[in-house]
Coordinates of C-alpha atoms and ligand atoms in Angstrom, one line a residue:
X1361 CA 85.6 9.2 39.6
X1362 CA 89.0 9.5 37.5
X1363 CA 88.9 12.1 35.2
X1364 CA 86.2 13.7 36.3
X1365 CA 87.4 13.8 39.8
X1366 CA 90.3 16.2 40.4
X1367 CA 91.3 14.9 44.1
X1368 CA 90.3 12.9 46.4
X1369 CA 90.6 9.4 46.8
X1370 CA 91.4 8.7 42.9
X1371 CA 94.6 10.4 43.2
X1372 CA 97.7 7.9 42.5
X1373 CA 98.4 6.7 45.5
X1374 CA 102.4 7.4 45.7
X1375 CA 105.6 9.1 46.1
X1376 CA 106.7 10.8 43.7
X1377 CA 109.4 13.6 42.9
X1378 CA 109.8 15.3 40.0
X1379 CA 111.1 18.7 41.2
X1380 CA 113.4 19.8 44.0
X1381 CA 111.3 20.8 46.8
X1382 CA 110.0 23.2 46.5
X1383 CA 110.0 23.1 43.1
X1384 CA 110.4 26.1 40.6
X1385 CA 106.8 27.0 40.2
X1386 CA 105.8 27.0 43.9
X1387 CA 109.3 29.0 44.4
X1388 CA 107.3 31.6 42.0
X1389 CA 104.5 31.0 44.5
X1390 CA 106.3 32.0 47.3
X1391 CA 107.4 35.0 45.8
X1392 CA 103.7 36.2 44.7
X1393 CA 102.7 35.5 48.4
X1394 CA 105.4 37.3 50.0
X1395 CA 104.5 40.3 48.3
X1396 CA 100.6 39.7 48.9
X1397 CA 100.3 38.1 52.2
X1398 CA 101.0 39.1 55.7
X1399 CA 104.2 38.0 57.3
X1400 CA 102.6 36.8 60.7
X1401 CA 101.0 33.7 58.6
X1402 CA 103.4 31.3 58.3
X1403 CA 103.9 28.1 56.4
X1404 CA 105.5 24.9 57.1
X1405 CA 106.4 23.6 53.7
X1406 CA 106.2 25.8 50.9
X1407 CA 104.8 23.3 48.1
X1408 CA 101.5 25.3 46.6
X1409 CA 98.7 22.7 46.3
X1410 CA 96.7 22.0 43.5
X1411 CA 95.2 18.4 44.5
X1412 CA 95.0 16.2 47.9
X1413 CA 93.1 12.4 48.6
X1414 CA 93.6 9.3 50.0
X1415 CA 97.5 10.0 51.3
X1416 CA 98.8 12.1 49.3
X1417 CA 99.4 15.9 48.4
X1418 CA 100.0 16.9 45.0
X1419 CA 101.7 20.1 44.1
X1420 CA 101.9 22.7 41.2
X1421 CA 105.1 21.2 39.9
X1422 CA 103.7 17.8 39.8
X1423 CA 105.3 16.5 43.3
X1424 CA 103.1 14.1 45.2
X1425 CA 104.1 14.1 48.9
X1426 CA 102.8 11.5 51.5
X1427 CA 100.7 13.5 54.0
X1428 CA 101.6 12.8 57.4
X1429 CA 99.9 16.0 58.5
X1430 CA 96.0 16.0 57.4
X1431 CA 95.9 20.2 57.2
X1432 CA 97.0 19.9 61.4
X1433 CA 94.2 16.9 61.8
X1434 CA 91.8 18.2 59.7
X1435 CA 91.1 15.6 56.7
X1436 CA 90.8 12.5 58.8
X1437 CA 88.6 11.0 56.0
X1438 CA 91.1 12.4 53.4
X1439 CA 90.6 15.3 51.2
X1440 CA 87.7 15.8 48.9
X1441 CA 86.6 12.2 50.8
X1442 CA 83.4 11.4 48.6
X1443 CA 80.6 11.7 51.2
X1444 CA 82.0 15.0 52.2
X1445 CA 82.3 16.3 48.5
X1446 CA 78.4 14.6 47.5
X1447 CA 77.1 16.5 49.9
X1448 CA 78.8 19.5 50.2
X1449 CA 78.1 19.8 46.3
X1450 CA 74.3 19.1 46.5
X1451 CA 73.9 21.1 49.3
X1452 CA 76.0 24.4 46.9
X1453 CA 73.3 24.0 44.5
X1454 CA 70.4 24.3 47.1
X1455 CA 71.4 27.1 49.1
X1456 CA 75.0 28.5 50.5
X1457 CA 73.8 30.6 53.4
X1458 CA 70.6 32.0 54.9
X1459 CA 72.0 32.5 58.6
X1460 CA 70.7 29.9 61.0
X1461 CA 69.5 32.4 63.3
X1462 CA 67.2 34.2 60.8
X1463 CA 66.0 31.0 59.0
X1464 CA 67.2 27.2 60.3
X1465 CA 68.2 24.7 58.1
X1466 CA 67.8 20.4 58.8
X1467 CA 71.7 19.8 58.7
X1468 CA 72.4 22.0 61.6
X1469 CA 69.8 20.4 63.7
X1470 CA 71.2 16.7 61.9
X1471 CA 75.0 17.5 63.2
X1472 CA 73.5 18.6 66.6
X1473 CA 71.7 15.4 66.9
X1474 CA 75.2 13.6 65.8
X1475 CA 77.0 14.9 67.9
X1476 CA 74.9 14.7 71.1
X1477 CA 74.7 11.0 70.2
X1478 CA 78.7 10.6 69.5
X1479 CA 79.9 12.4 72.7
X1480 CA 81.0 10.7 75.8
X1481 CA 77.9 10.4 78.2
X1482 CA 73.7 9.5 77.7
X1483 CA 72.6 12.0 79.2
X1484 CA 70.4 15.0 77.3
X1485 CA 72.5 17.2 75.9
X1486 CA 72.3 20.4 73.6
X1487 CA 74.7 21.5 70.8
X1488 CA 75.8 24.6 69.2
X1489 CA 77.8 25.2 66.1
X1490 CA 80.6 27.6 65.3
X1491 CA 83.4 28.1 62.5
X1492 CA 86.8 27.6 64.2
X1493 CA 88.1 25.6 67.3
X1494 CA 88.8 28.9 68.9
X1495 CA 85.3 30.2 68.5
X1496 CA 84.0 27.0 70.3
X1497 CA 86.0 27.1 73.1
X1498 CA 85.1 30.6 73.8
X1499 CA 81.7 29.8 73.9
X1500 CA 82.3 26.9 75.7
X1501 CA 83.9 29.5 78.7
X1502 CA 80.8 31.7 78.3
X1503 CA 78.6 28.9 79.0
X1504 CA 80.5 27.6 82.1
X1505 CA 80.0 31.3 82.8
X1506 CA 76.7 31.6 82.6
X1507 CA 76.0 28.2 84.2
X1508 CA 77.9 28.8 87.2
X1509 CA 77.9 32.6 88.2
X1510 CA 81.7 32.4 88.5
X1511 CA 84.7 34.4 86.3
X1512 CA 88.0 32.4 87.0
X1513 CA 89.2 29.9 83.9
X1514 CA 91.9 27.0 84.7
X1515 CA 93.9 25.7 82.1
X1516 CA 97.1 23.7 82.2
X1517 CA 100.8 23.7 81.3
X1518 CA 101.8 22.9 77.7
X1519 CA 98.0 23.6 76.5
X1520 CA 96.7 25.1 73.4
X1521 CA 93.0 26.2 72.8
X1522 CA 93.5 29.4 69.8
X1523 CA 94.8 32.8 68.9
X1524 CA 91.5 34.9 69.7
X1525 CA 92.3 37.2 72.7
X1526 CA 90.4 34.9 75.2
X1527 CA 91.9 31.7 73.8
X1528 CA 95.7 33.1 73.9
X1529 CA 95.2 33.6 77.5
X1530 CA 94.2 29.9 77.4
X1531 CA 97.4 29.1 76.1
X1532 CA 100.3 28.3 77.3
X1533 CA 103.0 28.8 75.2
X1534 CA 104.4 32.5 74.0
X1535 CA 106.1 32.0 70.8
X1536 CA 104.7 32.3 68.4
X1537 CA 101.3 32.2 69.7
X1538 CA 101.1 35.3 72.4
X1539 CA 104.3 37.3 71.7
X1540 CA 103.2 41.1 71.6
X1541 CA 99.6 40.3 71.5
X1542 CA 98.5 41.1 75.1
X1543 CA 97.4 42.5 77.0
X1544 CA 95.3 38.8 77.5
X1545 CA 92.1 38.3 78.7
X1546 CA 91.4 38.3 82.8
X1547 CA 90.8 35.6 85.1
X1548 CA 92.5 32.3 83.4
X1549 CA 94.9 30.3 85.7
X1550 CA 97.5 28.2 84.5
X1551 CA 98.0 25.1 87.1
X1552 CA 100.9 22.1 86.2
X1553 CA 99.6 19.2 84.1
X1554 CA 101.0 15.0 84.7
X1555 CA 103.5 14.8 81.6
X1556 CA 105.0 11.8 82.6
X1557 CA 108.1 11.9 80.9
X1558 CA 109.3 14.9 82.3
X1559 CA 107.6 14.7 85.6
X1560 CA 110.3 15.3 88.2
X1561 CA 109.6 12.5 90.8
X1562 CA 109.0 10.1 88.0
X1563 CA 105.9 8.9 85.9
X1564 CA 104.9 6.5 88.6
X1565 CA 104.0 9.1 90.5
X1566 CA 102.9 12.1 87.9
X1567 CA 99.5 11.2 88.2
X1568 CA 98.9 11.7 91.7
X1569 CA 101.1 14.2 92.5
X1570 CA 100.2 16.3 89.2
X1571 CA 96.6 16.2 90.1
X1572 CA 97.5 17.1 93.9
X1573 CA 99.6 20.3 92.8
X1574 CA 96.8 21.3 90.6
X1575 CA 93.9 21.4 93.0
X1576 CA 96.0 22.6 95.8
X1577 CA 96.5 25.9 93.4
X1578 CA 92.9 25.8 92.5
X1579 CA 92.1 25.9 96.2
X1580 CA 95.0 28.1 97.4
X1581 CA 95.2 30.6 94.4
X1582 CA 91.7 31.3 93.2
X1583 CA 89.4 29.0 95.5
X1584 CA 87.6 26.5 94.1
X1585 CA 83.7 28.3 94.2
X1586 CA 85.2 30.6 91.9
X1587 CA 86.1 28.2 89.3
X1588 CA 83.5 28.2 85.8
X1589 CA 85.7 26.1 84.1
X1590 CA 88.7 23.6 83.9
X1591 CA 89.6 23.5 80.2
X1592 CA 92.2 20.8 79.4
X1593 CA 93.5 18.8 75.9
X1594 CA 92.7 15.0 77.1
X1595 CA 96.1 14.4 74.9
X1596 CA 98.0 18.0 74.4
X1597 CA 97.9 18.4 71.0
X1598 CA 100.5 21.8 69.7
X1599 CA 101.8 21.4 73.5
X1600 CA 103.6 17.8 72.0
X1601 CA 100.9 15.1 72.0
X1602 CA 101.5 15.1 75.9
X1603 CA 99.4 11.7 77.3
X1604 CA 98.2 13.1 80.6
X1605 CA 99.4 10.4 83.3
X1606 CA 96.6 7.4 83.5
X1607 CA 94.4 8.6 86.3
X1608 CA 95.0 12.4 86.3
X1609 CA 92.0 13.5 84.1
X1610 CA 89.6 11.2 86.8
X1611 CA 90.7 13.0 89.6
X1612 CA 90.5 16.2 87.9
X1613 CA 87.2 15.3 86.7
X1614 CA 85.9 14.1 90.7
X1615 CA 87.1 17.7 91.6
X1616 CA 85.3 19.5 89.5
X1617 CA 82.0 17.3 90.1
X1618 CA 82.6 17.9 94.0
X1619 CA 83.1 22.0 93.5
X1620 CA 80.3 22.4 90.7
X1621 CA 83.3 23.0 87.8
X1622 CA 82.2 22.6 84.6
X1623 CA 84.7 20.2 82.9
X1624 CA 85.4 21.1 79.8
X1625 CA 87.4 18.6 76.9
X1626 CA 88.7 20.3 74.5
X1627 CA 88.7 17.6 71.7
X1628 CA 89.4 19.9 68.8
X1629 CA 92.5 18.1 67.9
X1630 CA 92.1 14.6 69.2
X1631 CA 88.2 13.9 68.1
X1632 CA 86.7 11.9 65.5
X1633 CA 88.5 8.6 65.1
X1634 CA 92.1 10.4 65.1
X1635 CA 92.7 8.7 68.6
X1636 CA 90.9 5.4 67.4
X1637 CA 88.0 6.3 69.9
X1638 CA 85.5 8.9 68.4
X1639 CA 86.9 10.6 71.4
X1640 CA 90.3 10.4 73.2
X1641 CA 88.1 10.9 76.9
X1642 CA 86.3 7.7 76.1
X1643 CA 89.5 6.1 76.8
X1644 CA 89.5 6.4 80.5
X1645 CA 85.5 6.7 80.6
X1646 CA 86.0 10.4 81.0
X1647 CA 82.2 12.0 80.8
X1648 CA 83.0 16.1 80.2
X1649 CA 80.2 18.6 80.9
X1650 CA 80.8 20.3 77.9
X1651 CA 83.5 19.2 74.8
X1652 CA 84.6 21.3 71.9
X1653 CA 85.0 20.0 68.9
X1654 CA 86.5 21.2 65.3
X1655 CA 88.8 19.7 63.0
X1656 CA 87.9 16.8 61.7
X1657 CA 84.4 17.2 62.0
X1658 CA 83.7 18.6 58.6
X1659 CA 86.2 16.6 56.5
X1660 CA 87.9 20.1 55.7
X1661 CA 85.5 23.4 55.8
X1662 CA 85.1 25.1 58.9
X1663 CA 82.8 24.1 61.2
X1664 CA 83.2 23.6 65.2
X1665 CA 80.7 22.7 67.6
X1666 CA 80.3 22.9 71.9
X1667 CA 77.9 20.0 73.3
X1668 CA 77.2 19.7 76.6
X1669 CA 74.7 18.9 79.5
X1670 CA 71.5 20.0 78.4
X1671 CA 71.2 22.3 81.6
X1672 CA 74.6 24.0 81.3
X1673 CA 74.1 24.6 77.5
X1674 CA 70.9 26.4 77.9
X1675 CA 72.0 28.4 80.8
X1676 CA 73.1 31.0 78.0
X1677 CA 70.3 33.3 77.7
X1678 CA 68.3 32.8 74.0
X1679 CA 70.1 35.3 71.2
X1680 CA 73.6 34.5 73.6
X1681 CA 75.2 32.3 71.5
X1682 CA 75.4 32.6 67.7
X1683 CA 77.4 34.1 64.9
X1684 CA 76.6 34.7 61.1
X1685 CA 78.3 31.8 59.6
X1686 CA 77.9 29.3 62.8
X1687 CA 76.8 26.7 61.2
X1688 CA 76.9 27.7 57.7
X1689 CA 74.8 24.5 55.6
X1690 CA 78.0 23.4 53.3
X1691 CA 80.0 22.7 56.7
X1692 CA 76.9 21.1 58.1
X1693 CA 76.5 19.1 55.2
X1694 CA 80.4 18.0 55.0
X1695 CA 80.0 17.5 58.7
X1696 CA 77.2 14.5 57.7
X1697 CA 79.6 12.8 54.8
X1698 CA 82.1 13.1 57.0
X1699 CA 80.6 11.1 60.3
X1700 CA 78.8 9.1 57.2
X1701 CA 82.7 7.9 56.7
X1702 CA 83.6 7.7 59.7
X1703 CA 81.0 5.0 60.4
X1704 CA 81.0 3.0 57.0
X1705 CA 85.1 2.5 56.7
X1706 CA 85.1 2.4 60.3
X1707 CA 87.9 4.9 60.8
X1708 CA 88.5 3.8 64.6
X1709 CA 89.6 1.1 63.6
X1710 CA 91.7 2.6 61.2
X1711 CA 93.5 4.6 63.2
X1712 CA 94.2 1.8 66.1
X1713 CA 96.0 0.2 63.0
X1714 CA 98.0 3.2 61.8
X1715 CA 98.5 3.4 65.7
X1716 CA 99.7 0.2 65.7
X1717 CA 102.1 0.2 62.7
X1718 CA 103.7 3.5 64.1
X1719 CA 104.3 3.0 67.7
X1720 CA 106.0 -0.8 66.5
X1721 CA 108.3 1.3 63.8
X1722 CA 108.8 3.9 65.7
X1723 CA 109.7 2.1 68.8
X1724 CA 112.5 0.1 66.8
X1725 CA 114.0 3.5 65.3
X1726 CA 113.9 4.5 69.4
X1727 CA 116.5 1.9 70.0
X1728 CA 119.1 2.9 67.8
X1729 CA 118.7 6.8 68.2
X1730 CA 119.5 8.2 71.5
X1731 CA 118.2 11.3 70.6
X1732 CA 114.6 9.5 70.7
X1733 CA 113.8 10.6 74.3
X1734 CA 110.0 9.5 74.1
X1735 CA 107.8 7.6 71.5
X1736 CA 104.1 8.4 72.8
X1737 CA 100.6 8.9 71.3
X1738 CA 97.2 6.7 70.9
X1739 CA 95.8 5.7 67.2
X1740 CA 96.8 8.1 64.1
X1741 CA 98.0 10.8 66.8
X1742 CA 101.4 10.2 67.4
X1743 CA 104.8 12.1 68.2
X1744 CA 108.2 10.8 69.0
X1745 CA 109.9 13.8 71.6
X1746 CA 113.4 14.3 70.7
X1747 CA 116.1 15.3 73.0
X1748 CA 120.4 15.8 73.3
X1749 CA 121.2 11.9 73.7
X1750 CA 122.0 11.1 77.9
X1751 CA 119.5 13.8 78.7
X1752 CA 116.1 15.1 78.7
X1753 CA 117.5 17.8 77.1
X1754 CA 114.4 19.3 74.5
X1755 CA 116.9 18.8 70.9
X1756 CA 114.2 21.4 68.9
X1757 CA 117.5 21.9 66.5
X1758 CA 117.2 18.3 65.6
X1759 CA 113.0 18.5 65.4
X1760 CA 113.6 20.7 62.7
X1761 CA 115.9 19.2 60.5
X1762 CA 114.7 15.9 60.1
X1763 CA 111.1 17.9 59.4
X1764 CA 113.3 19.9 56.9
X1765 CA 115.1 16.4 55.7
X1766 CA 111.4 14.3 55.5
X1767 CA 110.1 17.5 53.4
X1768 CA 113.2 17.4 50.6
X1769 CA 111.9 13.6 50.5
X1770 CA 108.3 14.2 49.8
X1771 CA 106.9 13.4 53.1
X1772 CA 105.0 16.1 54.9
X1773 CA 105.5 16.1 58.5
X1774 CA 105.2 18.5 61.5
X1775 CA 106.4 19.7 64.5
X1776 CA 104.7 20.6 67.9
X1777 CA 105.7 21.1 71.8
X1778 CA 106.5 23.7 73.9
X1779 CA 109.6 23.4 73.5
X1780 CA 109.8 22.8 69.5
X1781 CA 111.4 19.3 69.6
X1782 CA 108.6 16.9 69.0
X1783 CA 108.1 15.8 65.3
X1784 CA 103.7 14.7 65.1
X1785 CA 102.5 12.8 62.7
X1786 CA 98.7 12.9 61.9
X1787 CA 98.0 11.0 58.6
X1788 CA 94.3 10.8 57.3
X1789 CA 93.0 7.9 58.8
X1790 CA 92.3 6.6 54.5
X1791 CA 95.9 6.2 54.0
X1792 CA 97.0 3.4 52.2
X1793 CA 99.5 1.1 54.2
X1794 CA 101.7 1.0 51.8
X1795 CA 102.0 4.9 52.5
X1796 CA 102.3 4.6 55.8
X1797 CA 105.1 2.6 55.9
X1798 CA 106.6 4.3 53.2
X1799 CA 106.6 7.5 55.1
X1800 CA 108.4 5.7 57.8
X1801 CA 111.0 4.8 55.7
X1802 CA 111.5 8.4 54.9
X1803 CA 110.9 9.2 58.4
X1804 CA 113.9 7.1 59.7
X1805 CA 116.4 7.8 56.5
X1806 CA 115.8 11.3 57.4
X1807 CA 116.8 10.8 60.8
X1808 CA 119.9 8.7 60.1
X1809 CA 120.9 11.6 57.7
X1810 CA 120.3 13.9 60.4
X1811 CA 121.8 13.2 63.7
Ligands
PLZ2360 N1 92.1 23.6 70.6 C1 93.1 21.5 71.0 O1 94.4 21.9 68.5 C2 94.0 24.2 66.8 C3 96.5 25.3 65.6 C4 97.3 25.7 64.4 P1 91.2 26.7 65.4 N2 95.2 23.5 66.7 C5 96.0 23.9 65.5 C6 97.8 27.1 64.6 O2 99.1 27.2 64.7 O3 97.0 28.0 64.5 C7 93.3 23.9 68.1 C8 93.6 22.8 68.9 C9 92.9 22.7 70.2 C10 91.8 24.7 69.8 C11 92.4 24.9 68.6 C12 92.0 26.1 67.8 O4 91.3 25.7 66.7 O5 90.2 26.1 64.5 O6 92.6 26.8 64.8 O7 90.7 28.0 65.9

């Protein structure tokens, strides 16, 4: 630890500003990667990174930011977490690659065996690995097709699933994620999904009727026998942390059972303790056929996985499913450390406090700024939606300022919804309390500087 260690949870714990951000050697960064790197790759905050643990973010001028962002819910047992880093290391001396499909490996076949345990449901179940969130839910649509025989994909409002062809068509929103891209990929439906606080008739009844409209356009539109899949966020992550109404995903769910759908959660964003469940569908006992998962699996290196029922999964023909790097043993092996710390600092709870903290601070700061429409979110997944005060107006303007504010003030935060104005924040689920309510602090100054 200490010196030896370069990141992770060793790293000063704090706040600190020695440089305008960003400062004048990331500014030289900036410059190098506008030459170098393509324009369509954007970044958030341009701070280069030379070091990241615990809460913090630590850049090549010597700033340390408080990271309210975990790389987009990534590092949900911190960067370079010590499980993760142990065994990714031992596992770089052994061996990098061999292909899992040529020559198998334990860890694979350990992550499969954690992840059929960790999912919602006892029943048998199969896994496969992948690299990216994208990849998995691909695969998971070519299982559902497989399984079922049928072509047609539904997916909802305000949801996100990638940026491969099949996966844009999964999503909802056009900029930036489907501008100029298409043409998309065929048979995917998009039907309305119960965001209560801009459901038209009111939450009360968001539920009900959401989950009506739905499968009346399912029925109407496409007919349910030709349905493989329903795909759907159980909280819609880039679409603005959207809470589906209490008792929507059921009935969506009790459809699917009664029309042989294969339900499909995709908990890329909200698995693995970042909703203080390991997964956001345990919280209404939600049992999915198949669920994607990504993220924070691997405490930072790419790995994603599909698990399902043990029928659907093997409905794909043997040699189907695969990839050269699906799987690779370094992600398998961070994959282990990471679950490892999940369990042993019981990161559930964790995030229920960071939850807690939040949603208390946050729902104070509501009071005094009208242009707080909607405070909303479950464990260390949580968003405040931000609109022109007396309406529901979406304020995106605002959104990004008091991102732009938080940033000068060293505290990383993003931005998400369909319509740009929700600011997210996703700590690591290791952050220091003090951190957290640090960050807060920054969070509301930035707001009172802002509207
Ligand atoms: N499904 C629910 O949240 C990735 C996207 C960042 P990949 N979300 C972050 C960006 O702008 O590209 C995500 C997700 C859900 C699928 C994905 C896709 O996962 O690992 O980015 O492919």
């Amino acid at each position: 630890m200490g010196a030896s260690q370069p990141g992770g949870p060793s790293l000063p714990q704090e706040r600190r500003l020695v440089t305008a951000i960003p400062g004048p050697k990331s500014t030289e960064l900036m410059t190098r990667r506008n030459a170098a790197v393509a324009r369509g790759v954007s970044t958030t905050l341009p701070v280069f990174v030379t070091q990241a643990g615990g809460g913090v973010v630590v850049d090549v001028d010597g700033n340390s930011l408080i990271d309210f962002g975990s790389g987009i819910a990534v590092t949900s047992v911190g960067n370079s977490a010590e499980g993760v880093v142990r065994r990714a290391s031992e596992q770089l001396q052994r061996f990098t690659h061999t292909c899992f499909m040529v020559t198998p490996y334990e860890s694979y076949v350990a992550v499969a065996e954690q992840l059929n345990e960790l999912t919602p449901g006892d029943h048998d179940k199969r896994t496969a690995l992948f690299n990216s969130g994208a990849e998995a839910v691909e695969n998971a649509v070519k299982i559902a097709r497989a399984h079922t025989k049928r072509p047609a994909v539904v997916v909802f409002d305000h949801g996100y699933h990638g940026r491969t062809n099949l996966t844009m068509a999964l999503t909802a929103k056009n900029m930036p994620y489907k501008e100029s891209f298409g043409p998309f990929a065929p048979e995917v439906y998009r039907v309305p999904v119960a965001y209560p606080y801009r459901w038209l008739t009111g939450a009360d009844n968001c539920a009900e009727e959401a989950a009506a409209q739905a499968i009346d356009m399912i029925t109407k539109q496409i007919g349910a026998h030709n349905v493989a899949a329903v795909v759907i966020e159980p909280i819609l992550g880039e679409g603005g942390f959207i809470e589906p109404a209490k008792g929507f995903l059921p009935r969506i769910v009790e459809f699917c059972k009664a029309n042989g759908i294969v339900f499909v959660a995709d908990e890329i964003q909200t698995g693995f303790c970042r909703t203080g469940q390991w997964f956001a569908c345990d919280d209404e006992g939600i049992v999915p056929d198949l669920i994607t998962t990504a993220k924070g699996i691997a405490g930072g290196l790419p790995l994603a996985a599909v698990t399902g029922r043990a029928e659907i999964m093997d409905s794909a023909h043997a040699g189907g499913l695969g990839g050269t790097y699906g799987g690779n043993p370094v992600a398998c092996a961070a994959a282990l450390g990471a679950i490892e710390t999940m369990r042993g600092l019981d990161l559930n709870g964790a995030a229920r406090r960071i939850g807690e903290i939040m949603l208390d601070r946050l729902g104070t700061m509501s009071e005094k700024f009208a242009e707080i429409g909607e405070v909303r979110g479950r464990g260390a997944m949580i968003a405040i939606e931000l609109v022109k005060p007396g309406s529901k107006e979406p304020n995106a303007e605002l959104a990004g300022a008091v991102a732009k504010a938080c940033h000068a003030q060293g505290l990383l935060v993003l931005t998400a919804g369909t319509y740009g104005n929700v600011l997210r924040f996703l700590p690591p689920l290791v952050i220091p309390e003090h951190l957290l309510v640090e960050g807060l602090d920054v969070l509301e100054q930035a707001f009172a500087g802002s509207v």
